[in-house]
Short mmCIF file of C-alpha atoms and ligand atoms in Angstrom, two decimals:
data_model
loop_
_atom_site.label_atom_id
_atom_site.label_comp_id
_atom_site.label_asym_id
_atom_site.label_seq_id
_atom_site.Cartn_x
_atom_site.Cartn_y
_atom_site.Cartn_z
CA MET A 26 -89.16 98.71 238.08
CA LEU A 27 -85.81 97.90 236.39
CA SER A 28 -84.19 96.42 239.51
CA ASN A 29 -87.28 94.29 240.12
CA ALA A 30 -87.05 92.97 236.57
CA PHE A 31 -83.43 91.99 237.02
CA ASN A 32 -84.03 90.38 240.42
CA SER A 33 -86.95 88.32 239.08
CA ILE A 34 -85.50 87.23 235.75
CA SER A 35 -82.05 86.43 237.14
CA SER A 36 -83.69 84.06 239.61
CA TRP A 37 -85.36 82.00 236.86
CA ARG A 38 -84.06 78.50 236.26
CA ASN A 39 -81.31 78.35 233.62
CA TYR A 40 -80.80 82.13 233.69
CA ARG A 41 -77.40 83.11 232.38
CA ALA A 42 -76.21 86.43 230.97
CA THR A 43 -76.01 86.17 227.17
CA PRO A 44 -72.49 86.49 225.73
CA LEU A 45 -71.03 89.90 224.94
CA LEU A 46 -68.97 88.99 221.88
CA LYS A 47 -66.47 91.09 219.97
CA LEU A 48 -66.65 91.61 216.22
CA ASN A 49 -62.88 91.88 216.17
CA LYS A 50 -62.39 91.44 212.42
CA LEU A 51 -64.98 94.08 211.62
CA GLN A 52 -63.62 96.51 214.20
CA LYS A 53 -60.20 96.19 212.59
CA ASN A 54 -61.61 96.77 209.10
CA LEU A 55 -63.64 99.76 210.18
CA LYS A 56 -60.78 101.10 212.36
CA LEU A 57 -62.81 101.26 215.58
CA ASN A 58 -61.66 100.54 219.12
CA ASN A 59 -64.30 97.91 219.89
CA ILE A 60 -67.46 96.48 218.40
CA PHE A 61 -69.41 94.55 221.00
CA TYR A 62 -72.20 92.21 219.90
CA LYS A 63 -74.77 91.18 222.51
CA ASP A 64 -75.70 87.67 221.43
CA GLU A 65 -79.38 87.19 222.24
CA SER A 66 -79.53 83.94 220.27
CA LYS A 67 -78.49 82.43 223.59
CA ARG A 68 -81.34 83.96 225.63
CA PHE A 69 -82.76 81.02 227.58
CA HIS A 70 -83.90 78.58 224.90
CA LEU A 71 -86.06 81.13 223.08
CA LYS A 72 -83.31 82.53 220.86
CA SER A 73 -84.27 86.20 221.19
CA PHE A 74 -84.24 89.13 223.64
CA LYS A 75 -88.03 88.96 223.62
CA ALA A 76 -87.74 86.10 226.14
CA LEU A 77 -87.03 88.80 228.73
CA GLY A 78 -90.15 90.87 228.15
CA GLY A 79 -93.39 88.95 227.67
CA ALA A 80 -92.55 86.16 230.11
CA TYR A 81 -91.65 88.69 232.81
CA ALA A 82 -94.88 90.65 232.25
CA VAL A 83 -96.89 87.41 232.55
CA GLU A 84 -95.21 86.68 235.89
CA LYS A 85 -95.90 90.18 237.21
CA ILE A 86 -99.53 90.50 236.16
CA SER A 87 -100.61 86.99 237.16
CA LYS A 88 -99.46 87.69 240.74
CA GLY A 89 -99.43 84.01 241.63
CA LYS A 90 -103.02 83.36 240.44
CA LYS A 91 -103.52 80.04 238.69
CA ASN A 92 -106.99 80.30 237.17
CA ILE A 93 -106.39 83.04 234.61
CA THR A 94 -105.89 82.89 230.86
CA ILE A 95 -103.20 84.99 229.22
CA SER A 96 -103.59 86.32 225.66
CA SER A 97 -101.48 88.25 223.20
CA ALA A 98 -101.07 89.20 219.54
CA THR A 99 -97.65 88.78 218.02
CA ALA A 100 -95.39 88.77 214.98
CA GLY A 101 -93.59 85.78 216.53
CA ASN A 102 -91.02 86.24 219.25
CA HIS A 103 -93.16 88.21 221.72
CA GLY A 104 -95.88 85.54 221.59
CA ARG A 105 -93.31 82.86 222.14
CA SER A 106 -92.11 84.65 225.26
CA VAL A 107 -95.67 85.11 226.56
CA ALA A 108 -96.49 81.44 225.87
CA TRP A 109 -93.33 80.34 227.67
CA GLY A 110 -94.11 82.66 230.59
CA ALA A 111 -97.63 81.21 230.85
CA GLN A 112 -96.36 77.64 230.62
CA ARG A 113 -93.78 78.29 233.38
CA LEU A 114 -96.63 79.34 235.66
CA LYS A 115 -99.07 76.67 234.40
CA LEU A 116 -101.51 79.24 232.97
CA LYS A 117 -103.68 78.86 229.88
CA CYS A 118 -102.55 80.94 226.90
CA LYS A 119 -104.10 82.16 223.62
CA ILE A 120 -101.85 83.71 220.99
CA PHE A 121 -103.21 85.60 217.97
CA VAL A 122 -101.17 85.82 214.76
CA SER A 123 -101.75 87.43 211.38
CA GLN A 124 -101.65 85.60 208.06
CA TYR A 125 -98.04 86.77 207.61
CA VAL A 126 -96.59 84.91 210.58
CA SER A 127 -94.75 81.81 209.35
CA GLU A 128 -95.82 78.28 210.23
CA THR A 129 -92.40 77.73 211.78
CA ARG A 130 -93.01 80.58 214.22
CA VAL A 131 -96.50 79.29 214.97
CA SER A 132 -95.20 75.80 215.77
CA GLU A 133 -92.56 77.30 218.08
CA ILE A 134 -95.34 79.06 220.03
CA LYS A 135 -97.41 75.86 220.18
CA LYS A 136 -94.42 74.04 221.68
CA PHE A 137 -95.02 76.11 224.81
CA GLY A 138 -98.56 74.80 225.14
CA ALA A 139 -100.39 77.88 223.82
CA GLU A 140 -103.38 77.79 221.52
CA VAL A 141 -102.58 79.78 218.37
CA ILE A 142 -105.39 81.61 216.58
CA ARG A 143 -104.74 82.76 213.01
CA VAL A 144 -106.41 85.99 211.92
CA LYS A 145 -106.82 87.21 208.36
CA GLY A 146 -104.93 90.41 207.53
CA ASP A 147 -102.00 92.08 209.24
CA TYR A 148 -100.71 92.43 212.81
CA GLU A 149 -103.26 95.14 213.62
CA ASN A 150 -106.12 92.79 212.73
CA SER A 151 -104.65 90.08 214.97
CA LEU A 152 -104.42 92.61 217.82
CA LYS A 153 -108.03 93.74 217.35
CA GLU A 154 -109.26 90.15 217.39
CA CYS A 155 -107.18 89.45 220.49
CA GLN A 156 -108.69 92.48 222.25
CA LYS A 157 -112.23 91.51 221.22
CA GLN A 158 -112.00 87.91 222.37
CA SER A 159 -110.07 88.80 225.53
CA LYS A 160 -112.75 91.28 226.60
CA LYS A 161 -115.49 88.73 225.96
CA ASN A 162 -113.74 85.92 227.83
CA ASN A 163 -111.99 87.93 230.53
CA TRP A 164 -108.50 86.92 229.40
CA LYS A 165 -105.52 88.99 230.56
CA ILE A 166 -103.78 90.60 227.58
CA VAL A 167 -99.99 90.80 227.68
CA GLN A 168 -99.05 93.13 224.84
CA ASP A 169 -95.72 94.79 224.21
CA VAL A 170 -97.26 97.82 222.50
CA SER A 171 -98.38 100.73 224.69
CA THR A 172 -101.23 103.15 224.02
CA LYS A 173 -102.77 105.97 226.06
CA ASN A 174 -104.74 103.58 228.28
CA TYR A 175 -102.40 100.60 228.18
CA LYS A 176 -98.97 101.37 229.54
CA TYR A 177 -98.15 99.21 232.54
CA VAL A 178 -97.75 95.84 230.80
CA PRO A 179 -95.60 97.19 227.93
CA GLN A 180 -93.47 98.97 230.53
CA LEU A 181 -92.91 95.64 232.24
CA THR A 182 -91.71 94.14 228.94
CA MET A 183 -89.31 97.05 228.47
CA ALA A 184 -88.05 96.67 232.04
CA GLY A 185 -87.33 93.05 231.12
CA TYR A 186 -85.30 94.12 228.05
CA SER A 187 -83.25 96.54 230.18
CA ILE A 188 -81.43 93.68 231.85
CA MET A 189 -79.31 93.29 228.72
CA ILE A 190 -77.68 96.56 229.76
CA LYS A 191 -77.30 95.49 233.39
CA GLU A 192 -75.46 92.41 232.09
CA ILE A 193 -73.25 94.45 229.77
CA SER A 194 -72.31 96.79 232.63
CA GLN A 195 -70.88 93.71 234.34
CA GLN A 196 -69.33 92.19 231.18
CA THR A 197 -67.01 95.03 230.18
CA ASN A 198 -65.38 97.99 231.85
CA GLN A 199 -65.05 99.85 228.54
CA TYR A 200 -67.37 102.84 228.21
CA ILE A 201 -69.78 102.24 225.35
CA THR A 202 -69.84 105.29 223.08
CA HIS A 203 -72.53 104.30 220.54
CA ILE A 204 -75.43 101.84 220.57
CA PHE A 205 -77.20 100.65 217.44
CA LEU A 206 -80.77 99.68 218.28
CA GLN A 207 -83.16 97.93 215.95
CA ALA A 208 -86.74 99.14 216.18
CA GLY A 209 -90.15 97.82 215.33
CA VAL A 210 -92.53 99.64 217.66
CA GLY A 211 -89.52 100.86 219.67
CA GLY A 212 -89.88 98.69 222.78
CA LEU A 213 -86.42 97.15 222.57
CA ALA A 214 -84.80 100.54 221.94
CA ALA A 215 -86.66 102.26 224.79
CA GLY A 216 -85.94 99.40 227.20
CA VAL A 217 -82.24 99.64 226.38
CA VAL A 218 -82.26 103.43 226.78
CA ALA A 219 -83.90 103.03 230.21
CA GLY A 220 -81.22 100.46 231.10
CA VAL A 221 -78.47 102.81 229.95
CA ALA A 222 -79.83 105.61 232.18
CA LYS A 223 -79.83 103.26 235.16
CA TYR A 224 -76.74 101.11 234.69
CA PHE A 225 -74.18 103.03 232.58
CA LYS A 226 -72.01 105.81 233.94
CA ARG A 227 -71.80 107.63 230.61
CA ILE A 228 -74.58 108.10 228.08
CA PRO A 229 -73.67 106.81 224.61
CA LYS A 230 -75.07 108.05 221.33
CA ILE A 231 -78.23 106.17 220.35
CA ILE A 232 -78.74 105.15 216.72
CA ILE A 233 -82.11 103.68 215.75
CA VAL A 234 -82.20 101.17 212.89
CA GLU A 235 -85.37 100.33 210.95
CA PRO A 236 -86.44 98.69 207.69
CA ASP A 237 -86.83 101.38 205.02
CA GLN A 238 -90.29 99.99 204.32
CA ALA A 239 -91.34 100.45 207.95
CA ASP A 240 -89.55 103.55 209.22
CA CYS A 241 -92.17 104.72 211.72
CA VAL A 242 -89.58 105.98 214.25
CA LEU A 243 -87.82 108.12 211.65
CA GLN A 244 -91.11 109.50 210.31
CA SER A 245 -92.35 110.28 213.83
CA ILE A 246 -89.14 112.05 214.79
CA LYS A 247 -89.13 113.98 211.51
CA SER A 248 -92.65 115.28 212.08
CA ASN A 249 -92.28 115.58 215.86
CA LYS A 250 -95.39 113.54 216.49
CA LEU A 251 -96.41 109.91 216.56
CA LYS A 252 -96.85 109.03 212.91
CA LYS A 253 -98.62 106.05 211.44
CA ILE A 254 -97.11 104.98 208.16
CA LYS A 255 -98.33 102.74 205.36
CA ILE A 256 -96.32 99.58 204.82
CA LYS A 257 -96.30 98.90 201.09
CA LYS A 258 -94.33 95.69 201.32
CA GLU A 259 -93.51 93.61 204.39
CA SER A 260 -89.77 93.62 205.11
CA ILE A 261 -87.82 90.40 205.55
CA MET A 262 -87.01 91.85 209.02
CA GLY A 263 -90.43 90.58 210.14
CA GLY A 264 -90.26 91.58 213.83
CA MET A 265 -89.35 95.13 212.83
CA SER A 266 -92.00 95.60 210.18
CA CYS A 267 -94.28 97.89 212.21
CA ASN A 268 -96.35 100.84 211.03
CA GLU A 269 -96.63 102.81 214.27
CA MET A 270 -94.52 103.30 217.36
CA SER A 271 -95.65 102.29 220.78
CA LEU A 272 -96.51 105.36 222.91
CA VAL A 273 -94.04 104.99 225.79
CA PRO A 274 -91.05 104.30 223.48
CA TRP A 275 -92.05 107.36 221.46
CA GLN A 276 -91.93 109.50 224.59
CA ILE A 277 -88.46 108.12 225.39
CA LEU A 278 -86.91 107.93 221.94
CA LYS A 279 -88.00 111.32 220.62
CA SER A 280 -85.41 112.94 222.84
CA ALA A 281 -83.00 110.06 223.49
CA SER A 282 -82.12 109.11 219.92
CA ASP A 283 -79.30 110.86 218.10
CA CYS A 284 -79.91 109.44 214.65
CA CYS A 285 -82.26 107.12 212.72
CA VAL A 286 -81.01 104.86 209.96
CA SER A 287 -83.31 102.98 207.63
CA ILE A 288 -81.97 100.02 205.71
CA SER A 289 -83.26 97.87 202.88
CA ASP A 290 -83.60 94.08 202.85
CA LYS A 291 -80.74 93.87 200.32
CA ASN A 292 -77.84 93.11 202.67
CA ILE A 293 -79.66 90.98 205.26
CA ALA A 294 -78.81 87.57 203.78
CA LYS A 295 -75.17 88.48 203.13
CA THR A 296 -74.76 89.76 206.69
CA ILE A 297 -76.37 86.66 208.22
CA ALA A 298 -73.86 84.57 206.26
CA GLY A 299 -71.02 86.90 207.27
CA LEU A 300 -71.86 86.44 210.96
CA LYS A 301 -72.08 82.65 210.55
CA ASP A 302 -68.93 82.32 208.44
CA LYS A 303 -66.68 84.39 210.76
CA LYS A 304 -66.32 87.36 208.42
CA PHE A 305 -66.75 89.77 211.33
CA SER A 306 -65.47 87.84 214.34
CA LYS A 307 -63.22 84.95 215.32
CA SER A 308 -66.17 82.80 216.34
CA SER A 309 -69.23 81.87 214.33
CA ILE A 310 -72.43 83.74 215.27
CA THR A 311 -76.02 82.71 214.61
CA GLY A 312 -77.85 85.98 213.98
CA GLY A 313 -81.26 86.14 212.32
CA GLU A 314 -82.95 88.69 210.08
CA CYS A 315 -83.48 91.18 212.94
CA ALA A 316 -79.94 90.75 214.31
CA ALA A 317 -78.19 91.69 211.06
CA PRO A 318 -79.53 95.30 210.75
CA GLY A 319 -77.32 96.70 213.54
CA VAL A 320 -74.18 95.48 211.75
CA ILE A 321 -75.46 96.71 208.38
CA ALA A 322 -76.22 100.19 209.74
CA LEU A 323 -72.81 100.43 211.43
CA ILE A 324 -70.98 99.51 208.23
CA GLY A 325 -73.16 101.94 206.24
CA ILE A 326 -72.38 104.83 208.59
CA CYS A 327 -68.66 104.06 208.64
CA ASN A 328 -68.66 104.22 204.85
CA ASN A 329 -70.32 107.62 204.90
CA ILE A 330 -67.81 110.29 205.96
CA LYS A 331 -70.47 112.88 206.79
CA ALA A 332 -72.56 110.52 208.93
CA LYS A 333 -69.49 109.14 210.67
CA LYS A 334 -68.32 112.62 211.56
CA PHE A 335 -71.81 113.70 212.67
CA LEU A 336 -71.94 110.79 215.11
CA ASN A 337 -68.33 111.23 216.16
CA ILE A 338 -67.46 107.63 215.31
CA ASN A 339 -63.68 107.19 215.26
CA GLU A 340 -60.76 104.97 216.27
CA SER A 341 -61.56 105.35 219.97
CA SER A 342 -65.23 104.40 219.64
CA ASN A 343 -66.66 101.44 221.55
CA ILE A 344 -69.72 100.40 219.60
CA LEU A 345 -72.49 98.14 220.84
CA VAL A 346 -74.76 96.29 218.44
CA ILE A 347 -77.59 94.11 219.64
CA GLY A 348 -77.76 90.68 218.06
CA CYS A 349 -81.39 90.51 219.06
CA GLU A 350 -82.27 87.09 217.68
CA GLY A 351 -80.70 83.86 216.51
CA ASN A 352 -82.37 81.40 214.16
CA ALA A 353 -85.76 81.96 215.80
CA ASP A 354 -87.40 81.04 212.48
CA VAL A 355 -85.22 78.07 211.53
CA LYS A 356 -86.61 77.67 208.01
CA LEU A 357 -86.21 81.35 207.06
CA TYR A 358 -82.76 81.43 208.65
CA LYS A 359 -81.60 78.48 206.51
CA GLN A 360 -82.97 80.11 203.35
CA LEU A 361 -81.28 83.44 204.10
CA LEU A 362 -78.02 81.79 205.06
CA SER A 363 -77.78 79.86 201.80
CA LYS A 364 -78.81 82.95 199.78
CA GLY A 365 -76.15 85.01 201.58
CA ARG A 366 -73.45 82.45 200.80
CA LYS A 367 -74.05 82.58 197.03
C1 LIG B 2 -87.01 89.56 216.71
C2 LIG B 2 -87.37 90.96 216.90
N1 LIG B 2 -88.64 91.33 217.01
C3 LIG B 2 -88.95 92.63 217.17
C4 LIG B 2 -88.02 93.61 217.21
C5 LIG B 2 -88.44 95.01 217.37
O1 LIG B 2 -88.64 95.29 218.70
P1 LIG B 2 -89.66 96.43 219.10
O2 LIG B 2 -90.94 96.15 218.41
O3 LIG B 2 -89.76 96.32 220.59
O4 LIG B 2 -89.06 97.70 218.65
C6 LIG B 2 -86.74 93.25 217.10
C7 LIG B 2 -85.74 94.25 217.12
O5 LIG B 2 -84.82 94.16 216.46
C8 LIG B 2 -86.40 91.90 216.94
O6 LIG B 2 -85.17 91.49 216.83
#
């Protein structure tokens, strides 16, 4: 499955591996050997790693048919990828969003020719409505969240994400010792772990990063079962504000992750500004609200002697953080950037 994903996606027009940057100023400050930053702001023209998942799943499940309609529910980036994937193949597309998805994100999805349907309530409500209408109209759902009876399509999206690791295996010959992986439902993290198993020669330590207001991976691991949590307040890290893990990622991450870190919204704006204003690296980086958490968690752990020792992070460590999105929501990015510069 993973090789197929790479062969397909790398044959798409305008495919290019995203840059593997170095946060050389930060690595010096934290006294680490390397900090690599995978810059997904440059992923096709969609500005996030999600471009790899939904669009690939659309291609696989449509199997060359032209008269089908694709549907999906999304917090933003996944729907954009699905809409793009459908547009590439000239398929009709219906995207369902909750009341919390910003107008900027909606207009980005519409740019790819999809019809966007707003649903009252949260992400779960938008998913239910998508399922209801898709059943009635015989639309093909492309969701990135897996459940007991819905695994194949989410697995395709994860296979798509794994190509980040294939690229990294060709971009450096340093052995990566630690990977910081942001999680919402866990699809990105599980896709990367699958990629590591296939493409890396050594298995690094895996650190999961979540918003403290939506720490469903941590709570599931703590109780050794899939745990649904209550989100009291939506985090600014919108794409990661999820109340329950996807089933397949749970099965992978429960044994593959070494540590879970939950972070607050407090340092997001400052870190976005730090990336932009070359505080961490020689070049300026556009990293959005879901890209900053990896850097924040790394700094937090390095400032905590016990945690640093537990994870064996030291001067010979080669850390990988995933800069999973750029300014995918341009308006929010601008607001956070100016707040972070104050
Ligand atoms: C933009 C965006 N959406 C969503 C997620 C979460 O991905 P998943 O739900 O697959 O865990 C991330 C991860 O950081 C992200 O950057």
